[in-house]
């Protein structure tokens, strides 16, 4: 396997890690309006991800940095062609981080309500837009012979990509609801289970349609295996939450995200951005990659730094592993 193939796999792993971790972050943010009944319950939900949300976003930064260094042509075409949706995602992530940190700084009702609205919308929009973006990458976009995107923003709003956005939105919300049930106690945990069951059934239908569409249009043997794993795991996650096994349900919803994202990358390879104008103009792991020397240095750096970062993040989850409820929220807040 060539180094550019290795880095294609590593970038896929980084995106899988980001969607697995940030997926339930987005879901919990959306639940602040769908599940929480009062300010104390919203505080409970926010506290379930409070110690980890910023660490989860490191996976996005690493994925973007790795793409820039390993596949500069891919990075340049992607960020120029998808400029508006990616800018909107970036603004949402910035506002979302500020909302988490500023919401509790003042006790006024209007102040906290406004930041709670910000948390909801800046969780919902990225969850939707990431699916639209990856749907377009898999489907192919208008790339010319100069490796430049020549389409418009409207071209990105096609039925396949929009369905992909709805699937990521529902899947991340389901993932977050299961996480909320896993991390809370009391009435909010019971309601999170009930909501997760409903969301899981809806997500299973939408995901099956999207994955079948992907497989029929772009798939092969390996992607079919990944699709079967994703669908089976999602059904298992719904069954586990129905049985009250939040831990198993969360693990299986994570497997669903892992297999679904893996399927998208399997349908891409050896392309990184297919051209819908001419297959010969597609960006591939070969014509979009950096030099072998650059990839070699990156491999050594990643081999040293990545295990340390993952150990630290795993330790963080272990430290903050306990469940919380409204009884843990001080009256002053």
Tab-separated table of C-alpha atoms in Angstrom:
chain	number	residue	atom	x	y	z
A	1	UNK	CA	0.000	0.000	0.000
A	2	UNK	CA	1.370	3.407	-0.999
A	3	UNK	CA	1.591	6.226	1.545
A	4	UNK	CA	-1.131	8.224	-0.204
A	5	UNK	CA	-3.445	5.222	0.235
A	6	UNK	CA	-2.478	5.033	3.914
A	7	UNK	CA	-3.320	8.689	4.403
A	8	UNK	CA	-6.648	8.297	2.655
A	9	UNK	CA	-7.473	5.613	5.228
A	10	UNK	CA	-6.182	7.749	8.106
A	11	UNK	CA	-8.280	10.731	7.012
A	12	UNK	CA	-11.310	8.439	6.841
A	13	UNK	CA	-10.548	7.304	10.414
A	14	UNK	CA	-10.320	10.926	11.561
A	15	UNK	CA	-13.716	11.724	10.057
A	16	UNK	CA	-15.182	8.600	11.637
A	17	UNK	CA	-13.807	9.676	15.022
A	18	UNK	CA	-15.174	13.188	14.560
A	19	UNK	CA	-18.672	12.089	13.582
A	20	UNK	CA	-18.770	9.453	16.348
A	21	UNK	CA	-17.806	11.955	19.062
A	22	UNK	CA	-19.153	15.246	17.765
A	23	UNK	CA	-22.251	13.416	16.569
A	24	UNK	CA	-23.589	12.910	20.085
A	25	UNK	CA	-22.426	16.462	20.931
A	26	UNK	CA	-24.672	17.819	18.199
A	27	UNK	CA	-27.468	15.497	19.290
A	28	UNK	CA	-27.332	16.682	22.896
A	29	UNK	CA	-27.350	20.302	21.731
A	30	UNK	CA	-30.496	19.622	19.709
A	31	UNK	CA	-32.073	17.907	22.732
A	32	UNK	CA	-31.884	21.109	24.748
A	33	UNK	CA	-35.079	22.052	22.896
A	34	UNK	CA	-36.546	18.622	22.098
A	35	UNK	CA	-36.124	16.880	25.459
A	36	UNK	CA	-35.442	19.373	28.253
A	37	UNK	CA	-38.520	20.816	29.944
A	38	UNK	CA	-36.893	23.532	32.037
A	39	UNK	CA	-33.594	25.288	32.639
A	40	UNK	CA	-32.340	22.681	35.118
A	41	UNK	CA	-32.800	19.880	32.593
A	42	UNK	CA	-31.079	21.919	29.900
A	43	UNK	CA	-28.203	22.405	32.326
A	44	UNK	CA	-28.073	18.640	32.903
A	45	UNK	CA	-27.845	17.964	29.175
A	46	UNK	CA	-25.172	20.598	28.650
A	47	UNK	CA	-23.179	19.226	31.581
A	48	UNK	CA	-23.139	15.722	30.066
A	49	UNK	CA	-20.938	17.044	27.257
A	50	UNK	CA	-19.371	19.998	29.074
A	51	UNK	CA	-16.024	18.321	29.835
A	52	UNK	CA	-15.599	16.732	26.392
A	53	UNK	CA	-17.185	18.792	23.593
A	54	UNK	CA	-14.087	20.884	22.882
A	55	UNK	CA	-11.853	17.815	22.798
A	56	UNK	CA	-14.207	16.176	20.315
A	57	UNK	CA	-13.728	19.071	17.893
A	58	UNK	CA	-9.985	18.368	17.793
A	59	UNK	CA	-10.803	15.487	15.454
A	60	UNK	CA	-12.208	17.963	12.916
A	61	UNK	CA	-9.137	20.190	13.130
A	62	UNK	CA	-6.890	17.170	12.673
A	63	UNK	CA	-8.914	15.873	9.717
A	64	UNK	CA	-8.769	19.273	8.026
A	65	UNK	CA	-5.054	19.668	8.731
A	66	UNK	CA	-4.275	16.167	7.495
A	67	UNK	CA	-6.208	16.802	4.286
A	68	UNK	CA	-4.341	20.074	3.726
A	69	UNK	CA	-0.951	18.434	4.210
A	70	UNK	CA	-1.545	15.050	2.556
A	71	UNK	CA	-3.893	16.057	-0.283
A	72	UNK	CA	-3.504	19.800	-0.966
A	73	UNK	CA	-5.411	19.624	-4.271
A	74	UNK	CA	-8.349	17.963	-2.519
A	75	UNK	CA	-8.272	20.566	0.249
A	76	UNK	CA	-8.100	23.492	-2.206
A	77	UNK	CA	-10.944	22.253	-4.415
A	78	UNK	CA	-13.126	21.232	-1.469
A	79	UNK	CA	-12.816	24.474	0.452
A	80	UNK	CA	-13.207	26.690	-2.600
A	81	UNK	CA	-16.167	24.775	-4.042
A	82	UNK	CA	-17.932	24.275	-0.694
A	83	UNK	CA	-16.985	27.700	0.627
A	84	UNK	CA	-20.443	28.857	1.766
A	85	UNK	CA	-21.601	25.689	3.586
A	86	UNK	CA	-18.188	25.183	5.213
A	87	UNK	CA	-18.100	28.820	6.296
A	88	UNK	CA	-21.556	28.425	7.827
A	89	UNK	CA	-20.388	25.314	9.687
A	90	UNK	CA	-17.326	27.189	10.956
A	91	UNK	CA	-19.424	30.118	12.189
A	92	UNK	CA	-21.795	27.676	13.918
A	93	UNK	CA	-18.922	25.920	15.696
A	94	UNK	CA	-17.498	29.245	16.873
A	95	UNK	CA	-20.846	30.533	18.163
A	96	UNK	CA	-21.587	27.148	19.734
A	97	UNK	CA	-18.361	27.186	21.726
A	98	UNK	CA	-19.024	30.734	22.898
A	99	UNK	CA	-22.582	29.767	23.884
A	100	UNK	CA	-21.372	26.897	26.078
A	101	UNK	CA	-18.917	29.167	27.879
A	102	UNK	CA	-21.031	32.336	28.158
A	103	UNK	CA	-24.472	30.939	28.942
A	104	UNK	CA	-23.868	30.658	32.693
A	105	UNK	CA	-21.930	33.924	33.080
A	106	UNK	CA	-25.076	35.908	33.881
A	107	UNK	CA	-28.327	34.905	35.578
A	108	UNK	CA	-30.757	37.038	33.543
A	109	UNK	CA	-33.505	35.009	31.854
A	110	UNK	CA	-33.082	36.665	28.456
A	111	UNK	CA	-29.293	36.197	28.472
A	112	UNK	CA	-29.485	32.461	29.148
A	113	UNK	CA	-32.419	31.921	26.768
A	114	UNK	CA	-30.581	33.547	23.870
A	115	UNK	CA	-27.498	31.383	24.375
A	116	UNK	CA	-29.694	28.287	24.658
A	117	UNK	CA	-31.239	29.142	21.276
A	118	UNK	CA	-27.715	29.509	19.920
A	119	UNK	CA	-26.711	26.064	21.222
A	120	UNK	CA	-29.732	24.463	19.563
A	121	UNK	CA	-29.337	26.051	16.126
A	122	UNK	CA	-25.549	25.753	15.999
A	123	UNK	CA	-25.896	22.059	16.777
A	124	UNK	CA	-28.675	21.419	14.267
A	125	UNK	CA	-27.188	23.233	11.259
A	126	UNK	CA	-23.752	21.509	11.222
A	127	UNK	CA	-25.416	18.124	11.769
A	128	UNK	CA	-27.435	18.785	8.609
A	129	UNK	CA	-24.713	20.437	6.521
A	130	UNK	CA	-22.058	17.773	7.078
A	131	UNK	CA	-24.376	15.231	5.483
A	132	UNK	CA	-25.039	17.541	2.541
A	133	UNK	CA	-21.299	18.096	2.063
A	134	UNK	CA	-20.355	14.420	2.122
A	135	UNK	CA	-23.317	13.537	-0.059
A	136	UNK	CA	-21.977	15.882	-2.729
A	137	UNK	CA	-18.434	14.533	-2.378
A	138	UNK	CA	-19.645	10.979	-2.977
A	139	UNK	CA	-22.053	11.947	-5.777
A	140	UNK	CA	-19.470	14.047	-7.589
A	141	UNK	CA	-19.353	17.765	-8.320
A	142	UNK	CA	-18.472	19.967	-11.271
A	143	UNK	CA	-14.675	19.871	-11.414
A	144	UNK	CA	-12.960	20.975	-14.616
A	145	UNK	CA	-9.658	19.924	-16.180
A	146	UNK	CA	-7.807	22.432	-13.942
A	147	UNK	CA	-9.069	20.663	-10.800
A	148	UNK	CA	-11.266	23.636	-9.968
A	149	UNK	CA	-14.904	23.590	-8.884
A	150	UNK	CA	-17.007	25.335	-11.538
A	151	UNK	CA	-20.487	24.687	-10.138
A	152	UNK	CA	-22.674	26.937	-7.990
A	153	UNK	CA	-24.059	26.740	-4.477
A	154	UNK	CA	-27.425	25.641	-5.887
A	155	UNK	CA	-25.753	22.594	-7.484
A	156	UNK	CA	-24.954	21.344	-3.988
A	157	UNK	CA	-28.652	21.290	-3.048
A	158	UNK	CA	-29.545	18.138	-4.976
A	159	UNK	CA	-31.941	15.443	-3.684
A	160	UNK	CA	-29.213	12.894	-2.872
A	161	UNK	CA	-27.124	15.333	-0.827
A	162	UNK	CA	-30.161	16.795	0.950
A	163	UNK	CA	-31.261	13.293	1.939
A	164	UNK	CA	-27.741	12.719	3.259
A	165	UNK	CA	-28.101	15.852	5.379
A	166	UNK	CA	-31.424	14.681	6.823
A	167	UNK	CA	-29.871	11.289	7.625
A	168	UNK	CA	-26.895	12.770	9.484
A	169	UNK	CA	-29.250	15.104	11.355
A	170	UNK	CA	-31.521	12.284	12.548
A	171	UNK	CA	-28.644	9.869	13.160
A	172	UNK	CA	-26.684	12.355	15.270
A	173	UNK	CA	-29.821	13.292	17.189
A	174	UNK	CA	-30.516	9.623	17.893
A	175	UNK	CA	-26.865	9.110	18.903
A	176	UNK	CA	-27.109	12.094	21.258
A	177	UNK	CA	-30.400	10.934	22.742
A	178	UNK	CA	-28.927	7.544	23.576
A	179	UNK	CA	-25.910	9.299	25.098
A	180	UNK	CA	-28.245	11.460	27.201
A	181	UNK	CA	-30.033	8.342	28.448
A	182	UNK	CA	-26.654	6.783	29.252
A	183	UNK	CA	-25.398	9.811	31.193
A	184	UNK	CA	-28.459	10.919	33.160
A	185	UNK	CA	-30.690	9.688	35.977
A	186	UNK	CA	-34.309	10.252	36.866
A	187	UNK	CA	-37.194	11.359	34.698
A	188	UNK	CA	-35.010	12.869	31.987
A	189	UNK	CA	-33.381	9.480	31.462
A	190	UNK	CA	-36.777	7.793	31.042
A	191	UNK	CA	-37.927	10.385	28.524
A	192	UNK	CA	-34.609	10.175	26.666
A	193	UNK	CA	-35.152	6.420	26.221
A	194	UNK	CA	-38.653	6.943	24.848
A	195	UNK	CA	-37.503	9.660	22.462
A	196	UNK	CA	-34.523	7.583	21.340
A	197	UNK	CA	-36.812	4.720	20.386
A	198	UNK	CA	-38.945	6.987	18.171
A	199	UNK	CA	-35.927	8.690	16.625
A	200	UNK	CA	-34.234	5.344	16.045
A	201	UNK	CA	-37.132	4.006	14.003
A	202	UNK	CA	-37.254	7.173	11.880
A	203	UNK	CA	-33.475	7.157	11.424
A	204	UNK	CA	-33.471	3.488	10.399
A	205	UNK	CA	-35.936	4.156	7.558
A	206	UNK	CA	-34.113	7.251	6.277
A	207	UNK	CA	-30.665	5.681	6.594
A	208	UNK	CA	-31.735	2.538	4.756
A	209	UNK	CA	-33.026	4.606	1.812
A	210	UNK	CA	-29.860	6.730	1.660
A	211	UNK	CA	-27.433	3.823	1.998
A	212	UNK	CA	-29.285	1.767	-0.608
A	213	UNK	CA	-29.212	4.738	-2.971
A	214	UNK	CA	-25.487	5.084	-2.347
A	215	UNK	CA	-24.806	1.398	-2.870
A	216	UNK	CA	-26.834	1.128	-6.064
A	217	UNK	CA	-25.337	4.272	-7.588
A	218	UNK	CA	-21.712	4.170	-6.441
A	219	UNK	CA	-21.056	1.032	-4.404
A	220	UNK	CA	-19.132	-2.213	-4.761
A	221	UNK	CA	-18.535	-5.347	-2.684
A	222	UNK	CA	-16.714	-3.759	0.300
A	223	UNK	CA	-19.195	-0.898	0.507
A	224	UNK	CA	-22.054	-3.421	0.551
A	225	UNK	CA	-20.503	-5.115	3.580
A	226	UNK	CA	-20.157	-1.741	5.324
A	227	UNK	CA	-23.786	-0.926	4.525
A	228	UNK	CA	-24.995	-4.213	5.991
A	229	UNK	CA	-22.980	-3.596	9.168
A	230	UNK	CA	-24.410	-0.062	9.474
A	231	UNK	CA	-28.019	-1.153	9.033
A	232	UNK	CA	-27.662	-4.162	11.358
A	233	UNK	CA	-26.000	-2.042	14.054
A	234	UNK	CA	-28.703	0.625	13.815
A	235	UNK	CA	-31.461	-1.948	14.216
A	236	UNK	CA	-29.529	-3.409	17.154
A	237	UNK	CA	-29.201	0.060	18.722
A	238	UNK	CA	-32.962	0.574	18.530
A	239	UNK	CA	-33.563	-2.858	20.049
A	240	UNK	CA	-31.060	-2.204	22.843
A	241	UNK	CA	-32.604	1.136	23.817
A	242	UNK	CA	-36.038	-0.522	23.841
A	243	UNK	CA	-34.639	-3.064	26.299
A	244	UNK	CA	-33.160	-0.293	28.456
A	245	UNK	CA	-29.555	-1.146	27.619
A	246	UNK	CA	-28.211	2.336	26.985
A	247	UNK	CA	-24.573	1.283	26.932
A	248	UNK	CA	-25.110	-1.307	24.208
A	249	UNK	CA	-27.338	1.076	22.276
A	250	UNK	CA	-24.719	3.818	22.346
A	251	UNK	CA	-21.998	1.415	21.230
A	252	UNK	CA	-24.151	0.139	18.365
A	253	UNK	CA	-25.161	3.627	17.234
A	254	UNK	CA	-21.435	4.394	17.183
A	255	UNK	CA	-20.860	1.317	15.028
A	256	UNK	CA	-23.600	2.595	12.706
A	257	UNK	CA	-21.807	5.919	12.255
A	258	UNK	CA	-18.458	4.164	11.808
A	259	UNK	CA	-19.748	1.764	9.165
A	260	UNK	CA	-21.790	4.411	7.319
A	261	UNK	CA	-18.846	6.824	7.039
A	262	UNK	CA	-16.560	3.940	6.068
A	263	UNK	CA	-19.030	3.055	3.329
A	264	UNK	CA	-18.882	6.579	1.916
A	265	UNK	CA	-15.087	6.497	1.791
A	266	UNK	CA	-15.110	3.022	0.248
A	267	UNK	CA	-17.364	4.252	-2.550
A	268	UNK	CA	-14.958	7.154	-3.125
A	269	UNK	CA	-11.639	5.297	-3.331
A	270	UNK	CA	-9.422	5.782	-5.314
A	271	UNK	CA	-11.111	9.146	-5.912
A	272	UNK	CA	-11.181	11.849	-3.271
A	273	UNK	CA	-13.524	14.139	-5.218
A	274	UNK	CA	-15.160	12.698	-8.348
A	275	UNK	CA	-15.893	15.047	-11.238
A	276	UNK	CA	-19.440	14.922	-12.573
A	277	UNK	CA	-18.255	16.521	-15.824
A	278	UNK	CA	-15.584	14.028	-16.835
A	279	UNK	CA	-14.185	11.040	-14.935
A	280	UNK	CA	-10.705	11.938	-16.172
A	281	UNK	CA	-10.909	15.233	-14.294
A	282	UNK	CA	-11.634	13.603	-10.912
A	283	UNK	CA	-9.275	14.171	-8.011
A	284	UNK	CA	-7.696	10.899	-6.910
A	285	UNK	CA	-5.356	9.777	-4.151
A	286	UNK	CA	-2.591	9.910	-6.759
A	287	UNK	CA	-3.050	13.240	-8.530
A	288	UNK	CA	-4.189	15.155	-5.420
A	289	UNK	CA	-1.525	13.975	-2.943
A	290	UNK	CA	1.617	15.597	-1.589
A	291	UNK	CA	5.107	14.306	-2.283
A	292	UNK	CA	6.186	10.943	-0.802
A	293	UNK	CA	8.696	12.768	1.436
A	294	UNK	CA	5.932	14.945	2.940
A	295	UNK	CA	3.730	11.918	3.531
A	296	UNK	CA	6.613	10.067	5.171
A	297	UNK	CA	7.255	12.889	7.650
A	298	UNK	CA	3.539	13.125	8.397
A	299	UNK	CA	3.387	9.392	9.074
A	300	UNK	CA	6.185	9.574	11.656
A	301	UNK	CA	4.588	12.571	13.394
A	302	UNK	CA	1.156	10.951	13.454
A	303	UNK	CA	2.580	7.698	14.797
A	304	UNK	CA	4.069	9.524	17.786
A	305	UNK	CA	1.394	12.122	18.572
A	306	UNK	CA	-1.881	10.310	17.817
A	307	UNK	CA	-1.623	7.596	20.526
A	308	UNK	CA	-0.848	10.223	23.184
A	309	UNK	CA	-3.844	12.362	22.218
A	310	UNK	CA	-6.170	9.354	22.169
A	311	UNK	CA	-4.968	8.167	25.583
A	312	UNK	CA	-5.550	11.608	27.069
A	313	UNK	CA	-9.026	11.904	25.567
A	314	UNK	CA	-9.935	8.410	26.736
A	315	UNK	CA	-8.802	9.330	30.250
A	316	UNK	CA	-11.023	12.420	30.147
A	317	UNK	CA	-14.091	10.287	29.376
A	318	UNK	CA	-13.175	7.929	32.203
A	319	UNK	CA	-12.886	10.753	34.751
A	320	UNK	CA	-16.304	12.189	33.788
A	321	UNK	CA	-18.068	8.834	33.386
A	322	UNK	CA	-20.725	9.203	36.115
A	323	UNK	CA	-24.402	9.926	35.514
A	324	UNK	CA	-25.930	13.254	36.524
A	325	UNK	CA	-29.453	14.529	37.159
A	326	UNK	CA	-31.341	17.642	38.177
A	327	UNK	CA	-30.467	16.937	41.823
A	328	UNK	CA	-26.846	17.726	40.953
A	329	UNK	CA	-27.717	21.201	39.639
A	330	UNK	CA	-27.396	23.976	42.207
A	331	UNK	CA	-30.509	26.116	42.747
A	332	UNK	CA	-28.509	29.248	42.014
A	333	UNK	CA	-28.201	28.143	38.384
